[in-house]
Amino acid sequence: MFRVRLLCHAHEKLFEDLRGLDKEEDAVQTMIAKRVRLAQRRRLALQIPSSETNAYRLCNGEGDRLSGLVVDVLGPKHVVVSSSSLWCEIHKQSILAGIQQELGGGVELIWRSSEARLAQDGFNEVFDEEDAQEDAQEDDADASGGEGSDIVISELGFKYYANPTSGQKTGFYCDQRENREFFGKLVQPGARVADLCCFCGSFSMHAARAGAASVTAVDSSAAALELAARNAELNGDDFAQRISFVKDDVSKWMSKAQEVSLPQPICRS
């Protein structure tokens, strides 16, 4: 089975520009820079970033004509480049160079790879174990600050702790911004809300800001609950006091809650 990723069509002006380049790495860098430039323009048209939001998805894979590549901006200085396709790993340095070309030298680029999805793309057939270990060591060297390097980002007026080097996915689920905002609009003042698999607690805080009488944030991960609690405290005592954090398996918690009275609405993060 072969997986084909279309990055440029022959009718595009970009295609003619790329044909004029002798080296493949120069062509990739030029293409990446062009795609990132267009992605920036689209976000700016949506007023992103803004005074309330400095964490957002700059490139969203196929949506920005970069299949298998995600670029998340986390605050003013950190940019996480997430690879889930073989072509990204092969052209890693050219991709980083193209992004840096457009974003400038004032940001730190952090490369993160999705091992499971890369395996589906044939990564293990192209790179042997020794190559993979060398790449992992390079990635560790590139990521400054180690696992404890939390930063503070903002989204829709809330502040969050995020870890671009070791947090889940790219360190923050930037692709859930609209869902978080929409969920907040569903919550009626005085409602009792359950946020299941709450992770960083973002949906819980939107519910609290909307006027929920109580919010129960449930997760089986102690680390996730600790992060959610820290985020609530980061945004003020009101949020920390109105949100209850429960460590439990979501299915078991639902069964117990159903016997009493389930909160409404329920958010499955």
XYZ file of N, CA, C and O in Angstrom, residues 160 193-206 208 214-249 253 269:
216
model
N -3.400 29.678 30.715
C -3.166 28.244 30.911
C -1.669 27.975 31.013
O -0.866 28.640 30.364
N -22.605 21.356 35.937
C -21.877 20.907 34.747
C -20.865 19.827 35.114
O -20.202 19.912 36.155
N -20.752 18.832 34.246
C -19.706 17.813 34.380
C -18.772 17.909 33.183
O -19.223 17.936 32.042
N -17.475 17.966 33.457
C -16.446 18.005 32.407
C -15.666 16.705 32.495
O -14.843 16.521 33.394
N -15.934 15.780 31.578
C -15.340 14.450 31.631
C -14.062 14.393 30.802
O -13.992 14.939 29.714
N -13.054 13.681 31.333
C -11.713 13.675 30.717
C -11.248 15.120 30.570
O -10.909 15.585 29.478
N -11.235 15.809 31.673
C -11.109 17.279 31.667
C -9.744 17.770 31.224
O -9.599 18.919 30.811
N -8.705 16.952 31.346
C -7.332 17.311 31.009
C -6.927 18.632 31.669
O -6.797 18.695 32.885
N -6.816 19.725 30.905
C -6.307 20.971 31.486
C -7.398 21.820 32.121
O -7.118 22.896 32.652
N -8.663 21.365 32.071
C -9.752 22.075 32.728
C -10.322 23.245 31.956
O -11.087 24.039 32.509
N -10.008 23.350 30.683
C -10.439 24.524 29.910
C -11.952 24.604 29.766
O -12.546 25.678 29.900
N -12.605 23.467 29.497
C -14.067 23.481 29.368
C -14.722 23.821 30.707
O -15.748 24.503 30.755
N -14.128 23.348 31.790
C -14.655 23.650 33.126
C -14.657 25.152 33.388
O -15.613 25.705 33.925
N -13.578 25.804 33.001
C -13.477 27.238 33.269
C -14.447 28.047 32.414
O -14.989 29.048 32.856
N -14.678 27.597 31.186
C -15.679 28.279 30.353
C -17.067 28.120 30.963
O -17.877 29.060 30.925
N -17.708 27.727 34.188
C -17.752 28.573 35.381
C -17.941 30.036 35.011
O -18.708 30.759 35.656
N -22.177 24.890 39.733
C -21.122 23.960 40.126
C -20.555 23.292 38.897
O -21.267 23.052 37.917
N -19.271 22.982 38.943
C -18.600 22.290 37.840
C -17.781 21.150 38.440
O -16.981 21.370 39.349
N -17.986 19.945 37.926
C -17.216 18.785 38.365
C -16.315 18.346 37.220
O -16.787 17.961 36.153
N -15.016 18.416 37.440
C -14.026 18.036 36.431
C -13.479 16.657 36.784
O -12.916 16.461 37.862
N -13.673 15.695 35.877
C -13.311 14.303 36.149
C -12.220 13.848 35.186
O -12.303 14.087 33.977
N -11.213 13.172 35.717
C -10.169 12.592 34.876
C -9.516 11.448 35.645
O -9.435 11.495 36.887
N -9.064 10.440 34.928
C -8.395 9.310 35.571
C -6.918 9.595 35.825
O -6.247 8.853 36.532
N -6.417 10.678 35.246
C -5.004 11.030 35.365
C -4.790 12.054 36.473
O -5.351 13.150 36.436
N -3.959 11.691 37.438
C -3.643 12.622 38.514
C -2.888 13.838 37.987
O -3.089 14.961 38.452
N -2.017 13.607 36.986
C -1.250 14.718 36.405
C -2.168 15.705 35.703
O -1.980 16.923 35.797
N -3.189 15.189 35.007
C -4.138 16.070 34.315
C -4.927 16.895 35.319
O -5.134 18.098 35.122
N -5.367 16.274 36.395
C -6.138 16.997 37.416
C -5.285 18.061 38.101
O -5.774 19.148 38.413
N -4.022 17.734 38.321
C -3.123 18.725 38.921
C -2.970 19.938 37.989
O -3.002 21.090 38.442
N -2.827 19.664 36.693
C -2.721 20.746 35.718
C -4.000 21.576 35.682
O -3.953 22.813 35.659
N -5.153 20.901 35.686
C -6.434 21.609 35.657
C -6.608 22.488 36.891
O -7.081 23.633 36.793
N -6.222 21.973 38.045
C -6.338 22.749 39.281
C -5.410 23.964 39.260
O -5.787 25.061 39.695
N -4.205 23.776 38.747
C -3.265 24.893 38.625
C -3.806 25.963 37.680
O -3.649 27.164 37.939
N -4.426 25.523 36.592
C -5.000 26.482 35.647
C -6.150 27.263 36.271
O -6.301 28.469 36.024
N -6.970 26.578 37.062
C -8.072 27.265 37.738
C -7.533 28.321 38.691
O -8.020 29.459 38.728
N -6.504 27.975 39.450
C -5.887 28.937 40.376
C -5.249 30.094 39.624
O -5.283 31.246 40.089
N -4.682 29.787 38.469
C -4.028 30.818 37.660
C -5.013 31.902 37.227
O -4.638 33.059 37.036
N -6.281 31.531 37.099
C -7.306 32.468 36.631
C -8.134 33.087 37.751
O -9.117 33.774 37.481
N -7.763 32.843 38.998
C -8.424 33.524 40.113
C -9.110 32.570 41.072
O -9.456 31.437 40.730
N -9.303 33.031 42.314
C -9.900 32.205 43.361
C -11.308 31.746 43.002
O -11.732 30.664 43.411
N -12.045 32.565 42.265
C -13.428 32.219 41.941
C -13.495 30.909 41.172
O -14.329 30.043 41.453
N -12.601 30.731 40.218
C -12.589 29.501 39.429
C -12.114 28.320 40.271
O -12.672 27.217 40.189
N -11.095 28.546 41.073
C -10.563 27.468 41.903
C -11.597 26.966 42.905
O -11.635 25.777 43.235
N -12.457 27.857 43.370
C -13.444 27.480 44.374
C -14.689 26.840 43.768
O -15.341 26.006 44.403
N -15.037 27.198 42.556
C -16.286 26.714 41.960
C -16.133 25.413 41.182
O -17.122 24.787 40.812
N -14.904 25.001 40.938
C -14.671 23.770 40.192
C -14.156 22.693 41.137
O -13.174 22.895 41.858
N -14.815 21.528 41.126
C -14.377 20.381 41.925
C -13.648 19.396 41.012
O -14.124 19.089 39.911
N -12.530 18.901 41.487
C -11.721 17.994 40.673
C -11.785 16.586 41.264
O -11.515 16.383 42.447
N -12.148 15.626 40.415
C -12.367 14.250 40.863
C -11.507 13.300 40.041
O -11.581 13.292 38.811
N -10.701 12.486 40.741
C -9.895 11.461 40.061
C -10.704 10.169 40.031
O -10.944 9.545 41.063
N -11.108 9.765 38.840
C -11.922 8.562 38.704
C -11.979 8.161 37.239
O -11.761 8.985 36.343
N -12.279 6.907 37.005
C -12.584 6.450 35.653
C -13.913 7.065 35.233
O -14.897 7.003 35.983
N -17.517 6.822 37.115
C -18.089 8.033 37.714
C -19.489 8.291 37.167
O -20.401 8.650 37.912
N -14.490 15.983 26.976
C -13.375 16.687 26.349
C -12.594 15.760 25.430
O -12.590 14.562 25.623
